[in-house]
Coordinates of C-alpha atoms and ligand atoms in Angstrom, one line a residue:
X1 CA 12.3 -8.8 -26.8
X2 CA 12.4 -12.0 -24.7
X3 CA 15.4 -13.1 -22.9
X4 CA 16.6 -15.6 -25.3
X5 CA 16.5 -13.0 -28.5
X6 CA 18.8 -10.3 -26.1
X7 CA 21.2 -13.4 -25.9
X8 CA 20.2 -12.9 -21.6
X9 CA 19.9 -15.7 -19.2
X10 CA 17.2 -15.7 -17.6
X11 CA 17.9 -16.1 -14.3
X12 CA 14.4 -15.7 -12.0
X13 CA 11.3 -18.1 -13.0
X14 CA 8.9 -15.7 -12.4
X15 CA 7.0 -17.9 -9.6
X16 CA 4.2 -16.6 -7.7
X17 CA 6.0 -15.0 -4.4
X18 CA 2.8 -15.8 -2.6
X19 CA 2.9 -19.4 -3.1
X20 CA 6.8 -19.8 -2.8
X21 CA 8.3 -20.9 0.7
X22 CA 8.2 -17.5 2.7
X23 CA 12.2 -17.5 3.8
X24 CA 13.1 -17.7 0.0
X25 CA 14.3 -14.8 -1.9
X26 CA 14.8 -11.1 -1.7
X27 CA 13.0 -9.7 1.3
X28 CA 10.8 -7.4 -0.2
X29 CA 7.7 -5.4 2.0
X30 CA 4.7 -8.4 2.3
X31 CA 7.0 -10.3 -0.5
X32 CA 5.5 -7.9 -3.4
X33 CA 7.4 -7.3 -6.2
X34 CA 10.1 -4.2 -6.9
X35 CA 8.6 -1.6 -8.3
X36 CA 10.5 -0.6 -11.4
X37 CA 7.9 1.4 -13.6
X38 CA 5.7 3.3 -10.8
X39 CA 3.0 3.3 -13.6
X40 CA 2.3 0.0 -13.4
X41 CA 1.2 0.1 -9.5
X42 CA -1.5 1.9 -7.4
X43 CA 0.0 1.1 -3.9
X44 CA 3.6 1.6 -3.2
X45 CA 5.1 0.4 -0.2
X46 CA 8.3 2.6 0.7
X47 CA 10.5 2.0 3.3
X48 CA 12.2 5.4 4.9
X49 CA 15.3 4.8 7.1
X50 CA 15.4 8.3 8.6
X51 CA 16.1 8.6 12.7
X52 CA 18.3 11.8 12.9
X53 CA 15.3 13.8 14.2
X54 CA 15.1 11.2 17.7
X55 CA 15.0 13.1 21.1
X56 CA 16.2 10.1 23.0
X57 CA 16.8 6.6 21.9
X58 CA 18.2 6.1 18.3
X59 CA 17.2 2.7 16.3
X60 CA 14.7 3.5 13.8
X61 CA 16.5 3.7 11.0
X62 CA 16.7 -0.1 11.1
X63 CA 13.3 -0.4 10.8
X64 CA 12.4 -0.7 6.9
X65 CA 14.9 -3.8 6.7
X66 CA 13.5 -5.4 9.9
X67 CA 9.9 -4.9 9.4
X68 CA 10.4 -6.4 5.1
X69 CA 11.9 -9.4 7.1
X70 CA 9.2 -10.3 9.4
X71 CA 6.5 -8.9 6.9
X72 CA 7.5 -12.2 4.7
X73 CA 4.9 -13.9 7.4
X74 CA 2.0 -11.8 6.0
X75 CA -0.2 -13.5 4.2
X76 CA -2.7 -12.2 1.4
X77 CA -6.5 -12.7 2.6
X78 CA -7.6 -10.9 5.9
X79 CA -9.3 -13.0 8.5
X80 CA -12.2 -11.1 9.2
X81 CA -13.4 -8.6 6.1
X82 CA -11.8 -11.6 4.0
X83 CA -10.2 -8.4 1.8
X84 CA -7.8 -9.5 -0.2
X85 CA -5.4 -6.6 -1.0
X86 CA -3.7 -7.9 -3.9
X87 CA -6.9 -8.8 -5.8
X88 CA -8.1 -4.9 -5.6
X89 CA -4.4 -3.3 -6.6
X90 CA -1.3 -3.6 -7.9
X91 CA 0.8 -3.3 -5.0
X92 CA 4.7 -3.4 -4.7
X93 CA 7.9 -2.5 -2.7
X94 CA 9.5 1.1 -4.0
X95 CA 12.3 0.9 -1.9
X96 CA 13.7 3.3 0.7
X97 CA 13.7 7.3 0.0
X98 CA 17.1 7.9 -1.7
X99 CA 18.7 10.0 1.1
X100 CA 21.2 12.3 -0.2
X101 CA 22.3 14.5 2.9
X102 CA 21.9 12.1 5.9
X103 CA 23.3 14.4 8.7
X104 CA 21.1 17.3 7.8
X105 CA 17.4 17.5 9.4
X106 CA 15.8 19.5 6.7
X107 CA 17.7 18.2 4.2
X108 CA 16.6 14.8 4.7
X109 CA 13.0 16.2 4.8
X110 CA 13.5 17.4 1.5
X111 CA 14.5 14.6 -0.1
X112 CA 11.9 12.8 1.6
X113 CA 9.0 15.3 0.1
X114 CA 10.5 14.9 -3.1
X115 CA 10.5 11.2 -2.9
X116 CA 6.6 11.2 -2.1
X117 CA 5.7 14.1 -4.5
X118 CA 7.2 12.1 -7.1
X119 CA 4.2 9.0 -6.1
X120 CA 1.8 11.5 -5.4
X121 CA 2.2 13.1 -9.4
X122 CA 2.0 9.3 -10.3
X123 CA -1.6 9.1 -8.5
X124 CA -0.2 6.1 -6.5
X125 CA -0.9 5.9 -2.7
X126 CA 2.0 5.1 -0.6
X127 CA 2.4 2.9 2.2
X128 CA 5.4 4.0 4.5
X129 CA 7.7 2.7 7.2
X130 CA 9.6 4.8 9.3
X131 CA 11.6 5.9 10.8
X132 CA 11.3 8.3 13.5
X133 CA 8.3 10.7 13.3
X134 CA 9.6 13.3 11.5
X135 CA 8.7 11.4 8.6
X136 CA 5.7 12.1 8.7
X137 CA 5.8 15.7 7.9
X138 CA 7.7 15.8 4.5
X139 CA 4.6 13.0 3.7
X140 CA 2.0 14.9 4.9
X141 CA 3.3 18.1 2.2
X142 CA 3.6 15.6 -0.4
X143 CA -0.1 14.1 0.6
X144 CA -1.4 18.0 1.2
X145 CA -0.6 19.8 -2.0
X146 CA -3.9 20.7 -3.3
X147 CA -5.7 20.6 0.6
X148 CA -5.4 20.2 4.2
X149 CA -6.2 16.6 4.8
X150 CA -7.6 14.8 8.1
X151 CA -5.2 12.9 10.2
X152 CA -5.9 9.6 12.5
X153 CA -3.4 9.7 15.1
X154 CA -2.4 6.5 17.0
X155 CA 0.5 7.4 19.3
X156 CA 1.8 7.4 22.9
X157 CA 2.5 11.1 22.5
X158 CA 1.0 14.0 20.5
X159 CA 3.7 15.3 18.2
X160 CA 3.0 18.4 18.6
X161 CA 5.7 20.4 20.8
X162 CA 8.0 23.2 19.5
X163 CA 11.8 23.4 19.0
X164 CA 13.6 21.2 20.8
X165 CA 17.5 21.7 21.2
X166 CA 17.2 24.3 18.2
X167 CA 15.2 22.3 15.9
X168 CA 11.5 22.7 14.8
X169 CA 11.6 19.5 13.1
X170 CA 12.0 16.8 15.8
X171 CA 10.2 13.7 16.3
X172 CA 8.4 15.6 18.5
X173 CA 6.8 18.3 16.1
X174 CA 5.5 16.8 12.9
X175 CA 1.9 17.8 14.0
X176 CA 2.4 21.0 15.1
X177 CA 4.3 22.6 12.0
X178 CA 1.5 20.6 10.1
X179 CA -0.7 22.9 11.2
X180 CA 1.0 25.5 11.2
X181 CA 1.5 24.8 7.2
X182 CA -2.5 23.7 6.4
X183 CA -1.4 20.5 5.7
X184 CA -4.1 18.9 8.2
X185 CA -7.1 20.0 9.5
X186 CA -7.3 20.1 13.3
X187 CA -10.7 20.3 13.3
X188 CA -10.5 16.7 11.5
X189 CA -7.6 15.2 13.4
X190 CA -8.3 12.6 16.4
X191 CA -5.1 11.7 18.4
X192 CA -5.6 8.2 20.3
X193 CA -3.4 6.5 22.8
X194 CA -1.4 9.7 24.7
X195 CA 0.3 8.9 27.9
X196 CA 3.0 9.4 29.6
X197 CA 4.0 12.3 32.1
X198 CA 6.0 15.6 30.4
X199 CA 7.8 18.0 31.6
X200 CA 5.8 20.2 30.5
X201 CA 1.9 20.9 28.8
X202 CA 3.0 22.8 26.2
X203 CA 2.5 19.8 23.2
X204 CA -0.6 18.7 25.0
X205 CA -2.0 22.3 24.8
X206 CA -1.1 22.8 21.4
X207 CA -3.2 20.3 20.2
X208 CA -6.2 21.1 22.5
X209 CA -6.5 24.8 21.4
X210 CA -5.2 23.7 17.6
X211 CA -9.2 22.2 18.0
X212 CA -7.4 18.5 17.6
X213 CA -9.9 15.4 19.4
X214 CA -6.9 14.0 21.8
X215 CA -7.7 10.6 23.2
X216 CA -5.7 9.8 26.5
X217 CA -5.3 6.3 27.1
X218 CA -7.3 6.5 30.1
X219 CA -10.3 7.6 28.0
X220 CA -9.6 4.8 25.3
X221 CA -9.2 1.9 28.2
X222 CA -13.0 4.1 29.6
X223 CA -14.6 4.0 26.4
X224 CA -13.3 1.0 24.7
X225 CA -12.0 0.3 20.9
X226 CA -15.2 0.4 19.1
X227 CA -16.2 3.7 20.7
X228 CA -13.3 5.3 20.2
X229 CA -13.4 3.9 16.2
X230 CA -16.9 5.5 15.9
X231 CA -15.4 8.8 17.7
X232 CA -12.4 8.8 14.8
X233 CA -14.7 7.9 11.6
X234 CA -17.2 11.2 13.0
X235 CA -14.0 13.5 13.3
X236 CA -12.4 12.8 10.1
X237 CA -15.7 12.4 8.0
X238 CA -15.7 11.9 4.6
X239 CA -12.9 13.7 3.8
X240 CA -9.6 12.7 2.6
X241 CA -7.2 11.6 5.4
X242 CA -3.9 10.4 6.8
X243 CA -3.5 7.7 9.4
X244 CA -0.1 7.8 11.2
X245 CA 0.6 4.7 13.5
X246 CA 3.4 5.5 15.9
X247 CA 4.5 1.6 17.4
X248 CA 4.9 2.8 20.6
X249 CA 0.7 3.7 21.0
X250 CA 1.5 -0.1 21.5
X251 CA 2.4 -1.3 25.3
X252 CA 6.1 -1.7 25.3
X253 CA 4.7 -5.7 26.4
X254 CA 4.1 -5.6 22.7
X255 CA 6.4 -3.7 20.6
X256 CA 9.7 -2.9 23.4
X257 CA 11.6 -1.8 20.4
X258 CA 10.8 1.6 20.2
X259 CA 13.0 5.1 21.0
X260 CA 10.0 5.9 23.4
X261 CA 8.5 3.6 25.1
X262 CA 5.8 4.4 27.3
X263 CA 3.8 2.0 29.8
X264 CA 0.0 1.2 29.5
X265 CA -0.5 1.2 26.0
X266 CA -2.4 -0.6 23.7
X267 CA -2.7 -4.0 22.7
X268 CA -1.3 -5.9 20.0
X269 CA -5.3 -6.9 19.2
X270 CA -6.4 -3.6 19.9
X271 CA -4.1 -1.6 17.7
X272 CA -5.7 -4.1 14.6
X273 CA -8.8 -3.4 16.5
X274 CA -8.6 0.3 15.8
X275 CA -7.2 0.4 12.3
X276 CA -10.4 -2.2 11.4
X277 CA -12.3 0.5 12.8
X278 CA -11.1 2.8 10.1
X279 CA -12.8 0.9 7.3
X280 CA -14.9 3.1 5.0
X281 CA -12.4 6.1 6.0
X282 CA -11.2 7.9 2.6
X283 CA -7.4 7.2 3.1
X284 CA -5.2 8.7 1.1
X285 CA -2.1 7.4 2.2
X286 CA -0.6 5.7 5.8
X287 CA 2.9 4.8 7.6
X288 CA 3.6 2.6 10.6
X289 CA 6.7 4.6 12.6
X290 CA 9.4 4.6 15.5
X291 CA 10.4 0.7 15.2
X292 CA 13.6 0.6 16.3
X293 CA 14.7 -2.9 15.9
X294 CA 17.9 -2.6 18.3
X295 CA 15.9 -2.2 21.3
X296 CA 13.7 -5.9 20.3
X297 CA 16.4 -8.7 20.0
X298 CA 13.4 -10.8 20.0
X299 CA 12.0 -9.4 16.7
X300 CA 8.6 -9.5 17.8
X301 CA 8.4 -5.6 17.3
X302 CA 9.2 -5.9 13.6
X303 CA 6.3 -8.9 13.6
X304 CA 3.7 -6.1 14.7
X305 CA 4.7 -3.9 12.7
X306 CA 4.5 -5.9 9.4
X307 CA 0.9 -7.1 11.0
X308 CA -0.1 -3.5 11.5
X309 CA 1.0 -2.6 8.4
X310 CA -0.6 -5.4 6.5
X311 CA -4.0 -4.2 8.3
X312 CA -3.6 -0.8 6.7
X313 CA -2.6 -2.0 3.4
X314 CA -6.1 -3.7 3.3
X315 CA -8.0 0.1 4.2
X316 CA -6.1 1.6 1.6
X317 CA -6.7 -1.0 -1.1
X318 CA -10.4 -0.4 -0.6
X319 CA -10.1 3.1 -0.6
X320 CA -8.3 3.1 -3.4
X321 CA -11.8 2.3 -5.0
X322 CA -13.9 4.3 -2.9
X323 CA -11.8 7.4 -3.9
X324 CA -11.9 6.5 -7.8
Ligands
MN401 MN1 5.2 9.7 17.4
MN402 MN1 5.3 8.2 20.2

């Protein structure tokens, strides 16, 4: 039934959002349409406003919003593979995990695995933007159902440390309890761009002996991007796998707005760099995380991310056909 048989106004024209003027209209992730009926997509890009797992600085549950706003600036045809997403799949914006106990940890997880399960079940690959890190884990079970998957790792810190204040499901752990429930495979996970001094080993061990590949940022800035790339496609093989970008494996020069920031990252080119590396990798699914928008007045943060983001919709649009 069109419009004008309901007796409806029609009230949109239907324009193409990718040739409209970029400020117009509903801020949608890259400017790609809602997604009403998930059957009608194969990439789903999903925002998830969670930062009640944060050890320190707070902010991340601004970061969906922010990021749809500066990802209006993405564009559709990638400068150097000349990929061009939106010609491979049918990509839109899900929205933001319906959160129906905010102020309860595991809760939230909950309704955060149920959110993905319900895309995973639909044989959609999801696109996510955090968020704090816990996020990650309630993907990761949603991802992991059938098998452990491999994990690329970009991150200032390794994720994997124990309780912290009572909890086993900060920030702080996603990786660790991942293992712990076979949702990756250690033995196919590569961690790139740890720094920072601890006050203890304990997360750092955990990965070592787990049989994780960590990459300290001294070793990355030794070996250089492409190495490093080469060392990430060998761990993770052909095999299906995660990547997890954590903004604040970026130099806080580059993305300040971040709950924990941590000097000597990477570059805003070599963080596109690395995820270009990753072409050919099977993903199954990715998120960009930690961009807490408070801590960036400037916006720039937000910028990155929607750039970094727009690099890893690209992988998984051709993966989407490598794993068909
Ligand atoms: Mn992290
Ligand atoms: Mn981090």
């Amino acid at each position: 039934m069109t419009d004008s048989e309901s007796g409806g106004t029609p009230i949109r024209s239907g324009r193409d959002s990718m040739s409209a003027p970029r400020y117009m209209d509903i801020a949608t992730f890259m400017r790609a349409p809602v997604i009403s009926d998930i059957s009608a997509f194969d990439i789903a890009m999903v925002g998830v406003p969670y930062d009640g797992a944060v050890t320190n600085r707070p902010g991340a549950r601004h970061g969906p919003r922010e990021v749809r706003n500066a990802s209006t600036m993405m564009r559709a045809i990638h400068p150097t593979t000349r990929v061009n997403p939106y010609e491979l799949c049918r990509i839109g914006d899900a929205g933001d995990v319906p959160f129906t106990r905010i102020y309860d940890t595991e809760g939230s997880i909950q309704d955060i695995a149920e959110f993905f399960s319900s895309l995973s079940r639909a044989g959609v690959t999801a696109l996510a933007v955090g968020g704090d890190h816990s996020i990650t884990l309630p993907i990761l079970r949603a991802m992991a159902r059938d098998r452990p998957v491999g994990l690329i790792h970009i991150d200032a810190h390794t994720d994997t440390w124990d309780a912290f204040m009572g909890s086993r499901y900060s920030h702080g752990a996603p990786f660790r309890r991942a293992v712990e429930e076979g949702l990756i495979d250690p033995k196919r996970t590569i961690q790139i761009g740890i720094r920072g001094a601890q006050n203890s080993t304990e997360g750092w061990d955990f990965s070592a002996s787990s049989g994780m590949r960590v990459v300290f940022m001294d070793e990355v800035a030794r070996m250089g991007i492409d190495a490093i790339g080469e060392e990430a496609r060998r761990i993770v093989g052909d095999g299906p796998t995660y990547l997890s970008f954590d903004i604040d494996s970026l130099d806080p020069a580059f993305a300040p707005g971040t709950g924990t920031p941590e000097v000597g990252g990477l570059t805003a080119i070599e963080g596109q760099a690395l995820i270009r590396q990753c072409r050919g990798v099977q993903l199954v699914g990715a998120d960009v995380v930690e961009v807490a928008p408070p801590f960036d007045p400037s916006g720039n943060t937000a910028l990155v991310a929607a750039t970094m983001m727009y690099e890893l919709l690209c992988l998984l649009a051709e993966a989407r056909g490598l794993n068909d």
